[in-house]
Amino acid sequence: MEQYKRLRHYACCLVWAVSMLMLPACRERGGSVEGTQVSKTGELGRGGAEIRNEVRVETLQRRNFDRELLSNGRLAAGKRSELAFAHAGIVTGIYKQNGNRVREGELIACLDTSDDAREMERARLGLEKAELALWDVLLGYGYSLDSTFGIPDGMMKLARIRSGYADAESDYKEAESRLAQCFLRAPFAGKVAGIGKKEYEQASGVFCTLLDDASLSVRFPVLEAEYAYVKQGMKVKIRPFAFQGKEMEGKITHVNPSVDENGQIMVDAVLENDGSLIDGMNVRVVVCQQVPDCFVVPKEAVLLRDGREVLFLYQEGKAVWTYVDILLSNSHEYVVEANRERGGGLEEGDQVIVSGNLNLVDGSDVVLSGGGTGAEHAKAL
């Protein structure tokens, strides 16, 4: 008997728990949930507040559109030279490091000069000895040692050869040049790059690269079909991948009149360096061409509805969609025209909704951001 009472108690508790769980669902099916109502646009608002579709509009006008041709390229210093010692040797001094700027003629590095200095001293002594022999020859021809004026050129040339002075002078100049080649100097002002050697290491081949990056060039490809859109002197926008949002202006200097095996044409442009760009940096190149008399709207204004592009127009507090076709595009704008086959229509002066349009449908009630009528808002813009 006692066991039966316990089973009956457990059953009653279970029925009560199930009833409490089903109560909220029953209340929702019976009407609106407490504290919630449906707005005029069919959206739910908490606490009885109606959701407002706030939008921003722009007045549709015909204007020039910047057509963009996109490509990738790599920056190169305007002047570049790979520097190397004229002969192999041991590096005894490095006076500049990678990234240092140098003036024209400034010393960058040097080799051990002991052997070349001895050769130059030997050549100097040989030249002095040959000079004495030269005067002996001239005396033998009857010329005075007081002055060389009046000696015919042919006679002086003969005396220089017979005395060995010509050979000694050539040896001295060669030794002088070889000694000078132990010192690596900048042929022009620029920035040092690519030094890989350390002091007392053997130097051979290219020692460093000198870059004059005050101006930079960029070479980029365009497709054969785009050849007509690029011209010498056109402005281009340079956007380094290393700097998000940075944009600089350049100018096309050369268009190669030849199509390569990949169906591309190489184009060269030049730009001034503001100090932030370096040789070899990868960039996006944008060639801009103006197309006149276009209906231009922000990309955010165009949406897909029923699988077609539409614009929402603001008309007396309503959002009215109209079907459009996209003719051209760049990184942030579209050129559009009305899709007449679908009943679309666009007129200059229309108020195009450019933000707050993601959840709109045809005929949605809208209010302008900041209040006011469409005409007042357009006047403010």
mmCIF file of C-alpha atoms in Angstrom:
data_model
loop_
_atom_site.group_PDB
_atom_site.id
_atom_site.type_symbol
_atom_site.label_atom_id
_atom_site.label_comp_id
_atom_site.label_asym_id
_atom_site.label_seq_id
_atom_site.Cartn_x
_atom_site.Cartn_y
_atom_site.Cartn_z
ATOM 1 C CA MET A 1 0.000 0.000 0.000
ATOM 2 C CA GLU A 2 2.801 2.328 0.968
ATOM 3 C CA GLN A 3 4.578 1.576 -2.318
ATOM 4 C CA TYR A 4 1.427 2.410 -4.292
ATOM 5 C CA LYS A 5 1.162 5.845 -2.605
ATOM 6 C CA ARG A 6 4.757 6.665 -3.485
ATOM 7 C CA LEU A 7 4.206 5.770 -7.168
ATOM 8 C CA ARG A 8 1.072 7.929 -7.293
ATOM 9 C CA HIS A 9 2.976 10.883 -5.753
ATOM 10 C CA TYR A 10 5.761 10.592 -8.338
ATOM 11 C CA ALA A 11 3.212 10.530 -11.217
ATOM 12 C CA CYS A 12 1.495 13.728 -9.973
ATOM 13 C CA CYS A 13 4.855 15.525 -9.750
ATOM 14 C CA LEU A 14 5.719 14.507 -13.321
ATOM 15 C CA VAL A 15 2.383 15.775 -14.696
ATOM 16 C CA TRP A 16 2.870 19.141 -12.922
ATOM 17 C CA ALA A 17 6.378 19.580 -14.351
ATOM 18 C CA VAL A 18 5.280 18.866 -17.927
ATOM 19 C CA SER A 19 2.399 21.348 -17.575
ATOM 20 C CA MET A 20 4.710 24.139 -16.439
ATOM 21 C CA LEU A 21 7.047 23.547 -19.418
ATOM 22 C CA MET A 22 4.182 23.749 -21.939
ATOM 23 C CA LEU A 23 2.611 26.886 -20.456
ATOM 24 C CA PRO A 24 4.881 29.523 -22.215
ATOM 25 C CA ALA A 25 4.354 27.890 -25.616
ATOM 26 C CA CYS A 26 0.592 27.930 -25.097
ATOM 27 C CA ARG A 27 0.701 31.615 -24.161
ATOM 28 C CA GLU A 28 2.711 32.461 -27.337
ATOM 29 C CA ARG A 29 0.246 30.606 -29.568
ATOM 30 C CA GLY A 30 -2.627 32.426 -27.938
ATOM 31 C CA GLY A 31 -1.342 35.909 -28.940
ATOM 32 C CA SER A 32 1.629 38.232 -28.765
ATOM 33 C CA VAL A 33 4.245 37.567 -26.153
ATOM 34 C CA GLU A 34 4.021 39.875 -23.150
ATOM 35 C CA GLY A 35 6.127 43.046 -23.633
ATOM 36 C CA THR A 36 6.382 42.520 -27.435
ATOM 37 C CA GLN A 37 4.376 43.895 -30.343
ATOM 38 C CA VAL A 38 4.532 43.805 -34.149
ATOM 39 C CA SER A 39 5.639 46.999 -35.862
ATOM 40 C CA LYS A 40 4.054 48.451 -38.977
ATOM 41 C CA THR A 41 6.792 46.935 -41.080
ATOM 42 C CA GLY A 42 6.189 43.461 -39.686
ATOM 43 C CA GLU A 43 9.242 43.503 -37.417
ATOM 44 C CA LEU A 44 9.181 42.711 -33.698
ATOM 45 C CA GLY A 45 9.978 45.441 -31.206
ATOM 46 C CA ARG A 46 10.538 45.052 -27.444
ATOM 47 C CA GLY A 47 8.555 46.945 -24.866
ATOM 48 C CA GLY A 48 5.961 48.171 -27.387
ATOM 49 C CA ALA A 49 8.506 50.278 -29.324
ATOM 50 C CA GLU A 50 8.102 50.392 -33.085
ATOM 51 C CA ILE A 51 11.233 49.663 -35.173
ATOM 52 C CA ARG A 52 12.177 52.586 -37.461
ATOM 53 C CA ASN A 53 13.914 51.945 -40.789
ATOM 54 C CA GLU A 54 16.352 54.855 -40.844
ATOM 55 C CA VAL A 55 18.017 55.411 -44.227
ATOM 56 C CA ARG A 56 20.434 57.826 -45.835
ATOM 57 C CA VAL A 57 19.911 59.089 -49.374
ATOM 58 C CA GLU A 58 21.951 60.699 -52.148
ATOM 59 C CA THR A 59 20.662 62.680 -55.098
ATOM 60 C CA LEU A 60 21.172 60.852 -58.401
ATOM 61 C CA GLN A 61 23.186 62.937 -60.877
ATOM 62 C CA ARG A 62 25.059 62.356 -64.092
ATOM 63 C CA ARG A 63 28.802 62.809 -63.647
ATOM 64 C CA ASN A 64 32.201 61.448 -64.670
ATOM 65 C CA PHE A 65 33.034 57.893 -63.591
ATOM 66 C CA ASP A 66 36.590 56.728 -62.879
ATOM 67 C CA ARG A 67 36.927 53.455 -64.726
ATOM 68 C CA GLU A 68 39.654 51.354 -63.073
ATOM 69 C CA LEU A 69 42.035 48.916 -64.723
ATOM 70 C CA LEU A 70 43.730 46.818 -62.025
ATOM 71 C CA SER A 71 47.127 45.150 -62.188
ATOM 72 C CA ASN A 72 50.004 44.147 -59.921
ATOM 73 C CA GLY A 73 53.613 45.267 -60.143
ATOM 74 C CA ARG A 74 56.878 45.630 -58.246
ATOM 75 C CA LEU A 75 58.700 48.839 -57.391
ATOM 76 C CA ALA A 76 62.260 49.423 -58.592
ATOM 77 C CA ALA A 77 64.643 52.218 -57.639
ATOM 78 C CA GLY A 78 64.994 54.935 -60.270
ATOM 79 C CA LYS A 79 68.778 54.447 -60.327
ATOM 80 C CA ARG A 80 70.470 51.179 -59.365
ATOM 81 C CA SER A 81 74.061 49.893 -59.507
ATOM 82 C CA GLU A 82 75.700 46.678 -58.313
ATOM 83 C CA LEU A 83 79.106 47.593 -56.873
ATOM 84 C CA ALA A 84 82.110 45.252 -56.830
ATOM 85 C CA PHE A 85 85.858 45.538 -56.252
ATOM 86 C CA ALA A 86 87.834 45.343 -59.478
ATOM 87 C CA HIS A 87 89.934 42.486 -58.083
ATOM 88 C CA ALA A 88 89.706 39.978 -55.265
ATOM 89 C CA GLY A 89 91.159 40.721 -51.852
ATOM 90 C CA ILE A 90 90.618 40.718 -48.100
ATOM 91 C CA VAL A 91 88.093 43.230 -46.766
ATOM 92 C CA THR A 92 89.778 45.390 -44.122
ATOM 93 C CA GLY A 93 87.140 48.096 -43.683
ATOM 94 C CA ILE A 94 83.355 48.414 -44.051
ATOM 95 C CA TYR A 95 82.224 51.982 -43.438
ATOM 96 C CA LYS A 96 78.532 51.778 -44.358
ATOM 97 C CA GLN A 97 75.788 49.318 -43.460
ATOM 98 C CA ASN A 98 72.625 48.232 -45.260
ATOM 99 C CA GLY A 99 70.124 51.073 -45.303
ATOM 100 C CA ASN A 100 72.705 53.862 -44.869
ATOM 101 C CA ARG A 101 72.581 56.776 -47.265
ATOM 102 C CA VAL A 102 75.792 57.900 -48.955
ATOM 103 C CA ARG A 103 76.873 60.902 -50.983
ATOM 104 C CA GLU A 104 78.509 60.650 -54.393
ATOM 105 C CA GLY A 105 82.140 59.605 -53.959
ATOM 106 C CA GLU A 106 81.727 58.573 -50.318
ATOM 107 C CA LEU A 107 83.762 55.549 -49.170
ATOM 108 C CA ILE A 108 81.766 52.352 -48.567
ATOM 109 C CA ALA A 109 84.468 49.687 -48.006
ATOM 110 C CA CYS A 110 88.117 48.903 -48.728
ATOM 111 C CA LEU A 111 90.453 45.948 -49.291
ATOM 112 C CA ASP A 112 93.893 45.232 -47.891
ATOM 113 C CA THR A 113 96.220 47.673 -49.740
ATOM 114 C CA SER A 114 99.645 46.406 -48.609
ATOM 115 C CA ASP A 115 100.540 44.536 -51.829
ATOM 116 C CA ASP A 116 99.178 47.223 -54.133
ATOM 117 C CA ALA A 117 100.920 49.977 -52.172
ATOM 118 C CA ARG A 118 104.263 48.183 -52.608
ATOM 119 C CA GLU A 119 103.635 47.795 -56.343
ATOM 120 C CA MET A 120 102.892 51.485 -56.634
ATOM 121 C CA GLU A 121 106.089 52.419 -54.772
ATOM 122 C CA ARG A 122 108.105 50.145 -57.075
ATOM 123 C CA ALA A 123 106.445 51.742 -60.102
ATOM 124 C CA ARG A 124 107.217 55.227 -58.761
ATOM 125 C CA LEU A 125 110.922 54.395 -58.388
ATOM 126 C CA GLY A 126 110.954 52.923 -61.907
ATOM 127 C CA LEU A 127 109.408 56.106 -63.257
ATOM 128 C CA GLU A 128 112.051 58.273 -61.567
ATOM 129 C CA LYS A 129 114.837 56.089 -63.001
ATOM 130 C CA ALA A 130 113.317 56.303 -66.487
ATOM 131 C CA GLU A 131 113.081 60.076 -66.160
ATOM 132 C CA LEU A 132 116.875 60.271 -65.675
ATOM 133 C CA ALA A 133 117.369 58.081 -68.745
ATOM 134 C CA LEU A 134 115.067 60.392 -70.686
ATOM 135 C CA TRP A 135 117.239 63.416 -69.955
ATOM 136 C CA ASP A 136 120.352 61.479 -70.956
ATOM 137 C CA VAL A 137 118.788 60.765 -74.349
ATOM 138 C CA LEU A 138 117.771 64.418 -74.802
ATOM 139 C CA LEU A 139 121.275 65.594 -73.896
ATOM 140 C CA GLY A 140 122.630 63.213 -76.493
ATOM 141 C CA TYR A 141 120.421 64.946 -79.073
ATOM 142 C CA GLY A 142 121.858 68.311 -78.009
ATOM 143 C CA TYR A 143 118.936 69.641 -75.990
ATOM 144 C CA SER A 144 119.354 71.535 -72.718
ATOM 145 C CA LEU A 145 118.055 70.277 -69.365
ATOM 146 C CA ASP A 146 116.826 73.762 -68.433
ATOM 147 C CA SER A 147 113.592 73.460 -70.390
ATOM 148 C CA THR A 148 111.658 71.073 -72.570
ATOM 149 C CA PHE A 149 110.156 73.936 -74.566
ATOM 150 C CA GLY A 150 111.177 73.912 -78.162
ATOM 151 C CA ILE A 151 111.724 70.157 -78.372
ATOM 152 C CA PRO A 152 109.714 68.846 -81.337
ATOM 153 C CA ASP A 153 106.924 66.416 -80.487
ATOM 154 C CA GLY A 154 108.434 63.700 -82.677
ATOM 155 C CA MET A 155 111.817 64.009 -80.990
ATOM 156 C CA MET A 156 110.269 63.912 -77.477
ATOM 157 C CA LYS A 157 108.247 60.825 -78.381
ATOM 158 C CA LEU A 158 111.363 59.067 -79.649
ATOM 159 C CA ALA A 159 113.316 59.992 -76.508
ATOM 160 C CA ARG A 160 110.532 58.713 -74.221
ATOM 161 C CA ILE A 161 110.515 55.355 -75.982
ATOM 162 C CA ARG A 162 114.318 54.951 -76.109
ATOM 163 C CA SER A 163 114.716 55.839 -72.446
ATOM 164 C CA GLY A 164 111.959 53.504 -71.296
ATOM 165 C CA TYR A 165 110.101 56.452 -69.767
ATOM 166 C CA ALA A 166 106.867 55.670 -71.670
ATOM 167 C CA ASP A 167 106.731 52.126 -70.271
ATOM 168 C CA ALA A 168 107.603 53.274 -66.740
ATOM 169 C CA GLU A 169 104.879 55.935 -66.837
ATOM 170 C CA SER A 170 102.313 53.353 -67.983
ATOM 171 C CA ASP A 171 103.334 50.986 -65.161
ATOM 172 C CA TYR A 172 102.988 53.761 -62.598
ATOM 173 C CA LYS A 173 99.487 54.718 -63.792
ATOM 174 C CA GLU A 174 98.421 51.074 -63.716
ATOM 175 C CA ALA A 175 99.728 50.624 -60.147
ATOM 176 C CA GLU A 176 98.021 53.868 -59.091
ATOM 177 C CA SER A 177 94.709 52.690 -60.580
ATOM 178 C CA ARG A 178 94.964 49.261 -58.926
ATOM 179 C CA LEU A 179 95.565 50.863 -55.538
ATOM 180 C CA ALA A 180 92.552 53.161 -56.023
ATOM 181 C CA GLN A 181 90.417 50.111 -56.861
ATOM 182 C CA CYS A 182 90.951 48.811 -53.319
ATOM 183 C CA PHE A 183 88.537 51.534 -52.193
ATOM 184 C CA LEU A 184 84.840 51.085 -53.049
ATOM 185 C CA ARG A 185 83.152 54.458 -53.465
ATOM 186 C CA ALA A 186 79.586 55.470 -54.318
ATOM 187 C CA PRO A 187 79.219 56.488 -58.007
ATOM 188 C CA PHE A 188 76.100 58.509 -57.101
ATOM 189 C CA ALA A 189 74.119 59.483 -54.017
ATOM 190 C CA GLY A 190 71.814 56.750 -52.777
ATOM 191 C CA LYS A 191 71.090 54.024 -50.248
ATOM 192 C CA VAL A 192 73.340 51.015 -49.608
ATOM 193 C CA ALA A 193 71.781 47.542 -49.769
ATOM 194 C CA GLY A 194 72.846 43.914 -49.993
ATOM 195 C CA ILE A 195 76.138 43.999 -48.031
ATOM 196 C CA GLY A 196 76.787 40.401 -47.043
ATOM 197 C CA LYS A 197 80.519 40.365 -46.315
ATOM 198 C CA LYS A 198 82.269 41.014 -43.030
ATOM 199 C CA GLU A 199 85.714 42.428 -42.321
ATOM 200 C CA TYR A 200 88.649 40.091 -43.075
ATOM 201 C CA GLU A 201 86.560 37.958 -45.414
ATOM 202 C CA GLN A 202 87.568 37.376 -49.030
ATOM 203 C CA ALA A 203 85.735 39.735 -51.377
ATOM 204 C CA SER A 204 84.812 38.611 -54.871
ATOM 205 C CA GLY A 205 81.861 39.393 -57.089
ATOM 206 C CA VAL A 206 79.168 41.926 -56.149
ATOM 207 C CA PHE A 207 79.846 43.506 -52.758
ATOM 208 C CA CYS A 208 76.676 45.624 -52.435
ATOM 209 C CA THR A 209 73.953 47.411 -54.370
ATOM 210 C CA LEU A 210 73.498 51.175 -54.459
ATOM 211 C CA LEU A 211 69.932 52.438 -54.879
ATOM 212 C CA ASP A 212 68.706 55.926 -55.617
ATOM 213 C CA ASP A 213 65.062 55.548 -54.583
ATOM 214 C CA ALA A 214 64.067 59.210 -54.512
ATOM 215 C CA SER A 215 61.898 58.216 -57.471
ATOM 216 C CA LEU A 216 60.641 54.706 -58.157
ATOM 217 C CA SER A 217 59.467 52.907 -61.258
ATOM 218 C CA VAL A 218 56.896 50.158 -61.460
ATOM 219 C CA ARG A 219 56.391 47.723 -64.345
ATOM 220 C CA PHE A 220 53.011 46.032 -64.617
ATOM 221 C CA PRO A 221 51.169 43.949 -67.244
ATOM 222 C CA VAL A 222 47.852 44.691 -68.923
ATOM 223 C CA LEU A 223 45.852 42.392 -71.170
ATOM 224 C CA GLU A 224 45.900 42.812 -74.919
ATOM 225 C CA ALA A 225 42.215 43.791 -74.808
ATOM 226 C CA GLU A 226 43.082 46.643 -72.405
ATOM 227 C CA TYR A 227 45.805 48.147 -74.588
ATOM 228 C CA ALA A 228 43.502 50.893 -75.865
ATOM 229 C CA TYR A 229 42.888 52.144 -72.306
ATOM 230 C CA VAL A 230 46.535 52.891 -71.412
ATOM 231 C CA LYS A 231 48.423 55.864 -72.794
ATOM 232 C CA GLN A 232 51.734 57.521 -72.035
ATOM 233 C CA GLY A 233 51.220 60.334 -69.524
ATOM 234 C CA MET A 234 48.106 58.826 -67.893
ATOM 235 C CA LYS A 235 47.907 59.007 -64.103
ATOM 236 C CA VAL A 236 47.906 55.812 -62.063
ATOM 237 C CA LYS A 237 47.245 55.028 -58.415
ATOM 238 C CA ILE A 238 49.845 52.981 -56.549
ATOM 239 C CA ARG A 239 48.675 50.998 -53.501
ATOM 240 C CA PRO A 240 51.458 49.160 -51.614
ATOM 241 C CA PHE A 241 50.350 45.828 -50.166
ATOM 242 C CA ALA A 242 52.506 46.545 -47.110
ATOM 243 C CA PHE A 243 50.445 49.623 -46.117
ATOM 244 C CA GLN A 244 46.701 49.135 -45.799
ATOM 245 C CA GLY A 245 44.842 52.154 -47.162
ATOM 246 C CA LYS A 246 47.941 53.966 -48.493
ATOM 247 C CA GLU A 247 47.648 55.337 -52.016
ATOM 248 C CA MET A 248 50.126 57.336 -54.106
ATOM 249 C CA GLU A 249 49.948 58.854 -57.561
ATOM 250 C CA GLY A 250 52.221 58.029 -60.480
ATOM 251 C CA LYS A 251 52.365 58.560 -64.233
ATOM 252 C CA ILE A 252 52.772 56.150 -67.146
ATOM 253 C CA THR A 253 56.094 56.710 -68.922
ATOM 254 C CA HIS A 254 56.243 53.837 -71.452
ATOM 255 C CA VAL A 255 53.838 51.372 -73.046
ATOM 256 C CA ASN A 256 55.633 48.482 -74.731
ATOM 257 C CA PRO A 257 54.154 48.091 -78.265
ATOM 258 C CA SER A 258 54.493 44.305 -78.204
ATOM 259 C CA VAL A 259 52.303 41.489 -76.876
ATOM 260 C CA ASP A 260 54.162 38.681 -75.089
ATOM 261 C CA GLU A 261 53.431 34.947 -75.221
ATOM 262 C CA ASN A 262 50.925 35.323 -72.359
ATOM 263 C CA GLY A 263 48.834 37.890 -74.236
ATOM 264 C CA GLN A 264 50.061 40.731 -72.009
ATOM 265 C CA ILE A 265 51.611 44.134 -72.638
ATOM 266 C CA MET A 266 54.159 45.586 -70.215
ATOM 267 C CA VAL A 267 53.629 49.151 -68.988
ATOM 268 C CA ASP A 268 56.089 51.332 -67.023
ATOM 269 C CA ALA A 269 55.125 54.098 -64.616
ATOM 270 C CA VAL A 270 57.098 56.360 -62.289
ATOM 271 C CA LEU A 271 56.265 57.936 -58.908
ATOM 272 C CA GLU A 272 57.989 60.054 -56.279
ATOM 273 C CA ASN A 273 58.976 58.276 -53.055
ATOM 274 C CA ASP A 274 57.688 59.811 -49.832
ATOM 275 C CA GLY A 275 60.319 57.865 -47.892
ATOM 276 C CA SER A 276 58.120 54.917 -46.973
ATOM 277 C CA LEU A 277 58.593 52.830 -50.133
ATOM 278 C CA ILE A 278 61.537 50.551 -50.877
ATOM 279 C CA ASP A 279 62.983 48.769 -53.883
ATOM 280 C CA GLY A 280 61.250 45.467 -54.700
ATOM 281 C CA MET A 281 57.996 46.253 -52.845
ATOM 282 C CA ASN A 282 54.847 44.663 -54.334
ATOM 283 C CA VAL A 283 52.048 47.069 -55.224
ATOM 284 C CA ARG A 284 48.582 47.194 -56.743
ATOM 285 C CA VAL A 285 48.402 49.516 -59.755
ATOM 286 C CA VAL A 286 45.138 51.202 -60.699
ATOM 287 C CA VAL A 287 44.903 52.889 -64.099
ATOM 288 C CA CYS A 288 42.051 55.405 -64.100
ATOM 289 C CA GLN A 289 40.084 56.436 -67.174
ATOM 290 C CA GLN A 290 37.197 58.893 -66.938
ATOM 291 C CA VAL A 291 33.899 57.923 -68.555
ATOM 292 C CA PRO A 292 31.577 60.974 -68.843
ATOM 293 C CA ASP A 293 27.834 61.374 -68.308
ATOM 294 C CA CYS A 294 27.035 58.364 -66.099
ATOM 295 C CA PHE A 295 24.582 57.558 -63.318
ATOM 296 C CA VAL A 296 27.055 56.701 -60.524
ATOM 297 C CA VAL A 297 26.002 55.206 -57.179
ATOM 298 C CA PRO A 298 27.899 53.689 -54.235
ATOM 299 C CA LYS A 299 28.191 49.919 -54.341
ATOM 300 C CA GLU A 300 26.249 49.717 -51.062
ATOM 301 C CA ALA A 301 23.182 51.159 -52.802
ATOM 302 C CA VAL A 302 22.748 48.166 -55.151
ATOM 303 C CA LEU A 303 21.096 45.031 -53.742
ATOM 304 C CA LEU A 304 19.828 41.713 -55.074
ATOM 305 C CA ARG A 305 16.066 41.117 -55.055
ATOM 306 C CA ASP A 306 14.417 38.277 -56.991
ATOM 307 C CA GLY A 307 17.850 37.467 -58.407
ATOM 308 C CA ARG A 308 18.121 40.944 -59.991
ATOM 309 C CA GLU A 309 19.986 44.138 -59.082
ATOM 310 C CA VAL A 310 17.765 46.830 -57.624
ATOM 311 C CA LEU A 311 18.051 50.322 -56.171
ATOM 312 C CA PHE A 312 15.727 51.616 -53.471
ATOM 313 C CA LEU A 313 14.409 55.107 -54.113
ATOM 314 C CA TYR A 314 13.013 57.314 -51.367
ATOM 315 C CA GLN A 315 9.506 58.523 -52.274
ATOM 316 C CA GLU A 316 7.241 60.207 -49.701
ATOM 317 C CA GLY A 317 8.367 58.109 -46.747
ATOM 318 C CA LYS A 318 8.447 54.848 -48.692
ATOM 319 C CA ALA A 319 11.286 52.735 -50.090
ATOM 320 C CA VAL A 320 10.414 51.890 -53.687
ATOM 321 C CA TRP A 321 12.667 49.551 -55.576
ATOM 322 C CA THR A 322 13.553 49.849 -59.233
ATOM 323 C CA TYR A 323 15.413 47.288 -61.332
ATOM 324 C CA VAL A 324 18.802 48.356 -62.731
ATOM 325 C CA ASP A 325 21.673 46.976 -64.799
ATOM 326 C CA ILE A 326 25.318 47.467 -63.781
ATOM 327 C CA LEU A 327 27.385 48.762 -66.706
ATOM 328 C CA LEU A 328 30.763 49.492 -65.093
ATOM 329 C CA SER A 329 32.341 49.206 -61.661
ATOM 330 C CA ASN A 330 35.422 50.264 -59.753
ATOM 331 C CA SER A 331 36.548 49.625 -56.199
ATOM 332 C CA HIS A 332 33.677 51.550 -54.563
ATOM 333 C CA GLU A 333 31.117 52.644 -57.200
ATOM 334 C CA TYR A 334 28.824 51.321 -59.945
ATOM 335 C CA VAL A 335 27.594 52.856 -63.177
ATOM 336 C CA VAL A 336 23.919 51.875 -63.479
ATOM 337 C CA GLU A 337 21.046 52.298 -65.881
ATOM 338 C CA ALA A 338 17.374 51.438 -65.527
ATOM 339 C CA ASN A 339 16.332 47.926 -66.540
ATOM 340 C CA ARG A 340 13.440 48.904 -68.803
ATOM 341 C CA GLU A 341 12.490 45.285 -69.523
ATOM 342 C CA ARG A 342 11.674 44.814 -65.815
ATOM 343 C CA GLY A 343 9.895 48.150 -65.525
ATOM 344 C CA GLY A 344 12.798 50.006 -63.925
ATOM 345 C CA GLY A 345 13.153 53.747 -64.171
ATOM 346 C CA LEU A 346 15.794 56.285 -63.140
ATOM 347 C CA GLU A 347 15.726 60.045 -63.458
ATOM 348 C CA GLU A 348 18.271 62.678 -62.553
ATOM 349 C CA GLY A 349 17.302 64.063 -59.137
ATOM 350 C CA ASP A 350 15.937 60.755 -57.760
ATOM 351 C CA GLN A 351 16.683 60.171 -54.073
ATOM 352 C CA VAL A 352 18.684 56.919 -53.929
ATOM 353 C CA ILE A 353 18.834 55.114 -50.594
ATOM 354 C CA VAL A 354 22.523 54.366 -49.966
ATOM 355 C CA SER A 355 22.490 53.004 -46.400
ATOM 356 C CA GLY A 356 20.019 51.277 -44.100
ATOM 357 C CA ASN A 357 18.625 49.352 -47.068
ATOM 358 C CA LEU A 358 19.639 45.764 -46.272
ATOM 359 C CA ASN A 359 16.308 44.718 -44.728
ATOM 360 C CA LEU A 360 14.000 46.788 -46.919
ATOM 361 C CA VAL A 361 11.316 45.445 -49.238
ATOM 362 C CA ASP A 362 9.336 47.290 -51.872
ATOM 363 C CA GLY A 363 7.026 49.731 -50.107
ATOM 364 C CA SER A 364 8.732 49.656 -46.687
ATOM 365 C CA ASP A 365 8.104 52.657 -44.449
ATOM 366 C CA VAL A 366 11.370 54.569 -43.956
ATOM 367 C CA VAL A 367 12.570 57.717 -42.254
ATOM 368 C CA LEU A 368 15.595 59.747 -43.232
ATOM 369 C CA SER A 369 18.550 59.603 -40.909
ATOM 370 C CA GLY A 370 18.503 62.870 -38.970
ATOM 371 C CA GLY A 371 14.859 63.555 -39.830
ATOM 372 C CA GLY A 372 13.443 65.872 -42.474
ATOM 373 C CA THR A 373 11.981 65.242 -45.914
ATOM 374 C CA GLY A 374 13.875 63.873 -48.892
ATOM 375 C CA ALA A 375 14.036 67.327 -50.476
ATOM 376 C CA GLU A 376 15.410 68.885 -47.263
ATOM 377 C CA HIS A 377 17.974 66.100 -46.953
ATOM 378 C CA ALA A 378 19.118 66.505 -50.566
ATOM 379 C CA LYS A 379 19.455 70.259 -50.031
ATOM 380 C CA ALA A 380 21.605 69.626 -46.956
ATOM 381 C CA LEU A 381 23.883 67.366 -49.013
#
